[in-house]
Amino acid sequence: EYMGRIFEVRMGRRIGIIGAMPSEIAKLKANVTSQQEHKLGQVLVFVTGELEGKEVVFAASNVGMVFASSVATTMINLFDVKAMIFTGVAGALKTDLNIGDIVIASGMINYDMDVTAFKLPWDPTYQHKRGEIPFLSWREHKADDTLLELAAKAPHPDAVPCRSGLIASGSEFLSAERKAELRPVWESVDNPEAVEMEGAAVAQICRAYSVPFLALRAISDTLTGDANSDFNAFCDQAADNVWPIVAYVVREYKFE
């Protein structure tokens, strides 16, 4: 039955769009046409359809890098995804980022990845940096240049600041106090603009499969504000702020 559902998916080049939570894909649910749901396993639901004249597949991965990387891998291997967009919210790591502001990720880094104590047996003098994957020497997973260019040209809500920069991913929902405690970590991973819990995993999978990647994040909680209250109050609106960019990028993207 499982394989039968897989083979029912009509193949064709698609753009994959992932959000972690239902609120982060609400605009997709409302705007993608000809939707068909494909449930794989107990929790993962993929929706195929059309958006801005393109075949797409989207999903709410659930929170965290494990689910996010699984969803990205499945989209690439079973739904013929040839470009990937991650959309949603993030916590600010800079004082001049306010709720609703948009950060287009120039690259993603996993701040949880720490093998700085590990020594390569053939080169014991080599010092790994935080975020670096041993043996591959991958650290920052850069966004695709074409997708970045489109995102920079895209419309976004009036008076909503938008900028590009590094975004970090980890496995912890961070209070303002915890963000401050982790300041040495942010310095060790090149002072990212914002932090969230999925994007670096998706970027890493896309890199492994040579699939162009883009991440769009709106700020849901500021550097010094009450992260929990801000997140719960502003998550939906912040997520909606990136929707015009998603729609524009999908419409204008040309498959190679």
Short mmCIF file of C-alpha atoms in Angstrom, two decimals:
data_model
loop_
_atom_site.label_atom_id
_atom_site.label_comp_id
_atom_site.label_asym_id
_atom_site.label_seq_id
_atom_site.Cartn_x
_atom_site.Cartn_y
_atom_site.Cartn_z
CA GLU A 1 0.00 0.00 0.00
CA TYR A 2 2.83 2.39 0.89
CA MET A 3 4.64 1.87 -2.42
CA GLY A 4 1.37 2.03 -4.29
CA ARG A 5 0.72 5.52 -3.00
CA ILE A 6 4.20 6.56 -4.04
CA PHE A 7 3.76 5.34 -7.59
CA GLU A 8 0.47 7.20 -7.90
CA VAL A 9 2.35 10.52 -7.73
CA ARG A 10 2.61 12.01 -11.21
CA MET A 11 6.25 12.77 -11.88
CA GLY A 12 7.34 16.08 -13.33
CA ARG A 13 9.71 18.85 -12.32
CA ARG A 14 8.40 20.52 -9.20
CA ILE A 15 9.35 23.25 -6.79
CA GLY A 16 9.27 22.01 -3.21
CA ILE A 17 8.09 24.37 -0.47
CA ILE A 18 8.48 23.48 3.20
CA GLY A 19 7.32 25.15 6.40
CA ALA A 20 7.67 23.60 9.82
CA MET A 21 4.21 24.41 11.17
CA PRO A 22 0.72 24.63 9.64
CA SER A 23 0.72 28.43 10.03
CA GLU A 24 3.83 28.59 7.85
CA ILE A 25 2.08 26.88 4.93
CA ALA A 26 -1.37 28.43 5.41
CA LYS A 27 -0.99 30.68 2.35
CA LEU A 28 0.00 27.65 0.27
CA LYS A 29 -3.10 25.78 1.40
CA ALA A 30 -5.17 28.79 0.36
CA ASN A 31 -3.53 29.46 -3.01
CA VAL A 32 -2.24 26.22 -4.53
CA THR A 33 -4.75 24.78 -7.00
CA SER A 34 -5.51 21.16 -7.97
CA GLN A 35 -4.35 19.97 -4.55
CA GLN A 36 -3.79 16.27 -3.91
CA GLU A 37 -2.67 14.95 -0.54
CA HIS A 38 -0.15 12.14 -0.19
CA LYS A 39 0.31 10.77 3.32
CA LEU A 40 3.47 8.74 3.90
CA GLY A 41 3.80 7.03 7.25
CA GLN A 42 2.18 8.35 10.41
CA VAL A 43 2.80 12.10 10.27
CA LEU A 44 4.16 13.28 6.93
CA VAL A 45 1.64 14.74 4.47
CA PHE A 46 2.74 16.09 1.10
CA VAL A 47 0.41 18.17 -1.07
CA THR A 48 0.94 18.44 -4.81
CA GLY A 49 -0.69 21.04 -7.03
CA GLU A 50 -0.07 24.15 -9.10
CA LEU A 51 1.06 27.62 -8.06
CA GLU A 52 1.80 30.53 -10.38
CA GLY A 53 1.85 28.18 -13.37
CA LYS A 54 4.33 25.75 -11.81
CA GLU A 55 3.98 22.24 -10.42
CA VAL A 56 4.69 22.35 -6.68
CA VAL A 57 4.68 20.09 -3.65
CA PHE A 58 4.45 21.51 -0.15
CA ALA A 59 4.43 20.18 3.39
CA ALA A 60 4.51 21.17 7.04
CA SER A 61 7.48 19.12 8.16
CA ASN A 62 6.89 19.48 11.92
CA VAL A 63 9.43 21.21 14.16
CA GLY A 64 13.07 20.21 14.09
CA MET A 65 15.87 19.23 11.75
CA VAL A 66 15.18 15.49 11.66
CA PHE A 67 11.66 15.83 10.25
CA ALA A 68 12.72 18.70 7.98
CA SER A 69 15.55 16.73 6.40
CA SER A 70 13.27 13.71 5.92
CA VAL A 71 10.68 15.86 4.16
CA ALA A 72 13.32 17.44 1.92
CA THR A 73 14.77 14.03 1.00
CA THR A 74 11.32 12.64 0.22
CA MET A 75 10.41 15.63 -1.93
CA ILE A 76 13.59 15.28 -3.96
CA ASN A 77 13.43 11.51 -4.44
CA LEU A 78 9.70 10.86 -4.73
CA PHE A 79 8.23 14.13 -6.01
CA ASP A 80 10.94 15.13 -8.50
CA VAL A 81 11.70 18.43 -6.78
CA LYS A 82 14.30 20.46 -8.68
CA ALA A 83 14.32 23.57 -6.47
CA MET A 84 13.48 23.98 -2.78
CA ILE A 85 12.11 26.89 -0.74
CA PHE A 86 11.90 26.89 3.03
CA THR A 87 9.48 29.46 4.41
CA GLY A 88 8.49 30.46 7.91
CA VAL A 89 9.58 32.37 10.99
CA ALA A 90 12.75 32.80 13.02
CA GLY A 91 14.03 34.47 16.16
CA ALA A 92 16.13 37.61 15.80
CA LEU A 93 19.79 37.62 16.79
CA LYS A 94 20.37 41.29 15.94
CA THR A 95 18.99 44.24 17.87
CA ASP A 96 17.75 46.04 14.73
CA LEU A 97 15.51 43.18 13.62
CA ASN A 98 11.88 43.65 14.61
CA ILE A 99 8.83 41.43 14.52
CA GLY A 100 7.71 40.84 10.94
CA ASP A 101 11.02 41.86 9.35
CA ILE A 102 12.15 39.51 6.59
CA VAL A 103 15.52 37.79 6.35
CA ILE A 104 16.45 36.10 3.08
CA ALA A 105 19.08 33.53 3.99
CA SER A 106 22.32 33.99 2.10
CA GLY A 107 23.33 30.73 3.75
CA MET A 108 22.44 28.37 6.59
CA ILE A 109 24.60 26.94 9.37
CA ASN A 110 23.89 24.28 12.01
CA TYR A 111 25.12 25.71 15.30
CA ASP A 112 24.49 22.36 17.05
CA MET A 113 27.18 20.68 14.92
CA ASP A 114 30.29 20.81 17.09
CA VAL A 115 33.24 18.54 16.37
CA THR A 116 35.85 21.07 17.47
CA ALA A 117 37.36 18.49 19.86
CA PHE A 118 37.81 15.93 17.08
CA LYS A 119 41.21 15.49 15.46
CA LEU A 120 41.69 13.97 12.03
CA PRO A 121 44.14 11.06 12.36
CA TRP A 122 45.90 12.02 9.14
CA ASP A 123 46.04 15.73 10.01
CA PRO A 124 45.91 16.24 13.80
CA THR A 125 46.81 19.92 13.44
CA TYR A 126 43.58 20.68 11.57
CA GLN A 127 41.08 22.54 13.76
CA HIS A 128 37.41 22.11 12.90
CA LYS A 129 35.12 25.09 13.32
CA ARG A 130 31.71 24.96 14.94
CA GLY A 131 29.10 24.08 12.34
CA GLU A 132 31.58 22.14 10.20
CA ILE A 133 30.78 18.59 9.13
CA PRO A 134 33.88 16.41 9.46
CA PHE A 135 35.32 14.64 6.42
CA LEU A 136 33.20 16.77 4.08
CA SER A 137 34.40 20.13 5.40
CA TRP A 138 30.92 21.54 4.77
CA ARG A 139 29.94 24.35 7.09
CA GLU A 140 27.80 27.14 5.66
CA HIS A 141 25.26 25.91 3.13
CA LYS A 142 24.84 28.78 0.70
CA ALA A 143 21.57 29.65 -0.99
CA ASP A 144 21.27 29.33 -4.75
CA ASP A 145 22.32 32.52 -6.54
CA THR A 146 19.39 32.53 -8.96
CA LEU A 147 16.82 32.01 -6.21
CA LEU A 148 18.51 34.69 -4.09
CA GLU A 149 18.36 37.14 -6.97
CA LEU A 150 14.66 36.48 -7.50
CA ALA A 151 13.91 36.84 -3.80
CA ALA A 152 15.73 40.18 -3.70
CA LYS A 153 13.57 41.47 -6.58
CA ALA A 154 10.31 40.15 -5.17
CA PRO A 155 7.62 42.39 -3.67
CA HIS A 156 6.97 42.26 0.05
CA PRO A 157 4.51 44.05 2.32
CA ASP A 158 4.92 47.83 2.39
CA ALA A 159 7.10 49.16 5.18
CA VAL A 160 8.39 45.69 6.08
CA PRO A 161 12.21 45.74 6.10
CA CYS A 162 13.88 42.94 4.15
CA ARG A 163 17.54 41.97 4.15
CA SER A 164 19.83 39.08 3.37
CA GLY A 165 22.16 37.31 5.78
CA LEU A 166 23.28 34.12 7.46
CA ILE A 167 20.67 32.17 9.46
CA ALA A 168 21.53 29.52 12.06
CA SER A 169 19.61 26.37 12.93
CA GLY A 170 19.57 24.31 16.11
CA SER A 171 17.34 22.12 18.24
CA GLU A 172 16.30 24.54 20.97
CA PHE A 173 13.53 27.14 21.23
CA LEU A 174 15.45 30.10 22.58
CA SER A 175 14.33 32.62 25.15
CA ALA A 176 15.91 36.08 25.15
CA GLU A 177 18.04 34.99 28.12
CA ARG A 178 19.20 31.88 26.30
CA LYS A 179 20.06 33.85 23.17
CA ALA A 180 22.28 36.04 25.35
CA GLU A 181 23.92 33.01 26.98
CA LEU A 182 24.75 31.64 23.55
CA ARG A 183 26.49 34.82 22.36
CA PRO A 184 29.87 33.02 22.17
CA VAL A 185 28.22 30.39 19.96
CA TRP A 186 26.82 33.04 17.61
CA GLU A 187 30.30 34.56 17.36
CA SER A 188 31.75 31.14 16.56
CA VAL A 189 29.31 30.65 13.66
CA ASP A 190 29.91 34.05 12.02
CA ASN A 191 27.22 36.09 13.82
CA PRO A 192 24.00 35.03 12.08
CA GLU A 193 21.06 37.38 11.69
CA ALA A 194 18.46 34.97 13.03
CA VAL A 195 17.97 31.49 14.45
CA GLU A 196 15.42 28.74 13.84
CA MET A 197 15.13 24.95 13.99
CA GLU A 198 15.01 23.46 10.47
CA GLY A 199 16.63 25.38 7.63
CA ALA A 200 20.23 24.19 7.86
CA ALA A 201 19.08 20.57 7.64
CA VAL A 202 17.07 21.23 4.49
CA ALA A 203 19.93 23.24 2.99
CA GLN A 204 22.36 20.39 3.72
CA ILE A 205 20.12 17.81 2.04
CA CYS A 206 19.65 20.07 -0.98
CA ARG A 207 23.40 20.50 -1.20
CA ALA A 208 23.89 16.73 -1.06
CA TYR A 209 21.50 16.29 -4.00
CA SER A 210 22.60 19.43 -5.91
CA VAL A 211 19.11 20.93 -5.63
CA PRO A 212 18.92 24.76 -5.56
CA PHE A 213 17.82 26.02 -2.14
CA LEU A 214 16.33 29.21 -0.71
CA ALA A 215 15.17 30.04 2.83
CA LEU A 216 12.85 32.92 3.69
CA ARG A 217 12.25 33.81 7.32
CA ALA A 218 10.16 36.50 8.99
CA ILE A 219 11.02 37.51 12.54
CA SER A 220 8.56 36.19 15.12
CA ASP A 221 10.47 37.19 18.27
CA THR A 222 13.07 39.89 18.87
CA LEU A 223 16.49 39.54 20.44
CA THR A 224 15.44 40.93 23.82
CA GLY A 225 11.66 40.41 23.85
CA ASP A 226 9.62 37.67 25.47
CA ALA A 227 10.23 34.91 22.92
CA ASN A 228 7.28 32.75 23.92
CA SER A 229 4.74 35.58 24.05
CA ASP A 230 6.03 37.19 20.86
CA PHE A 231 6.06 33.89 18.99
CA ASN A 232 2.51 32.95 19.97
CA ALA A 233 1.16 36.44 19.27
CA PHE A 234 2.91 37.21 15.99
CA CYS A 235 3.85 33.88 14.36
CA ASP A 236 0.94 33.80 11.88
CA GLN A 237 1.35 37.38 10.69
CA ALA A 238 5.13 37.08 10.44
CA ALA A 239 4.80 33.93 8.35
CA ASP A 240 2.35 35.69 6.02
CA ASN A 241 4.90 38.45 5.37
CA VAL A 242 7.09 36.16 3.27
CA TRP A 243 4.21 34.89 1.12
CA PRO A 244 4.56 37.51 -1.68
CA ILE A 245 8.23 36.53 -2.04
CA VAL A 246 7.38 32.82 -2.23
CA ALA A 247 4.76 33.43 -4.92
CA TYR A 248 7.06 35.67 -6.97
CA VAL A 249 10.01 33.26 -6.82
CA VAL A 250 7.82 30.33 -7.89
CA ARG A 251 6.37 32.33 -10.78
CA GLU A 252 9.69 33.66 -12.08
CA TYR A 253 11.95 30.64 -11.51
CA LYS A 254 13.16 28.91 -14.67
CA PHE A 255 14.23 25.28 -14.43
CA GLU A 256 17.63 24.58 -15.91
#
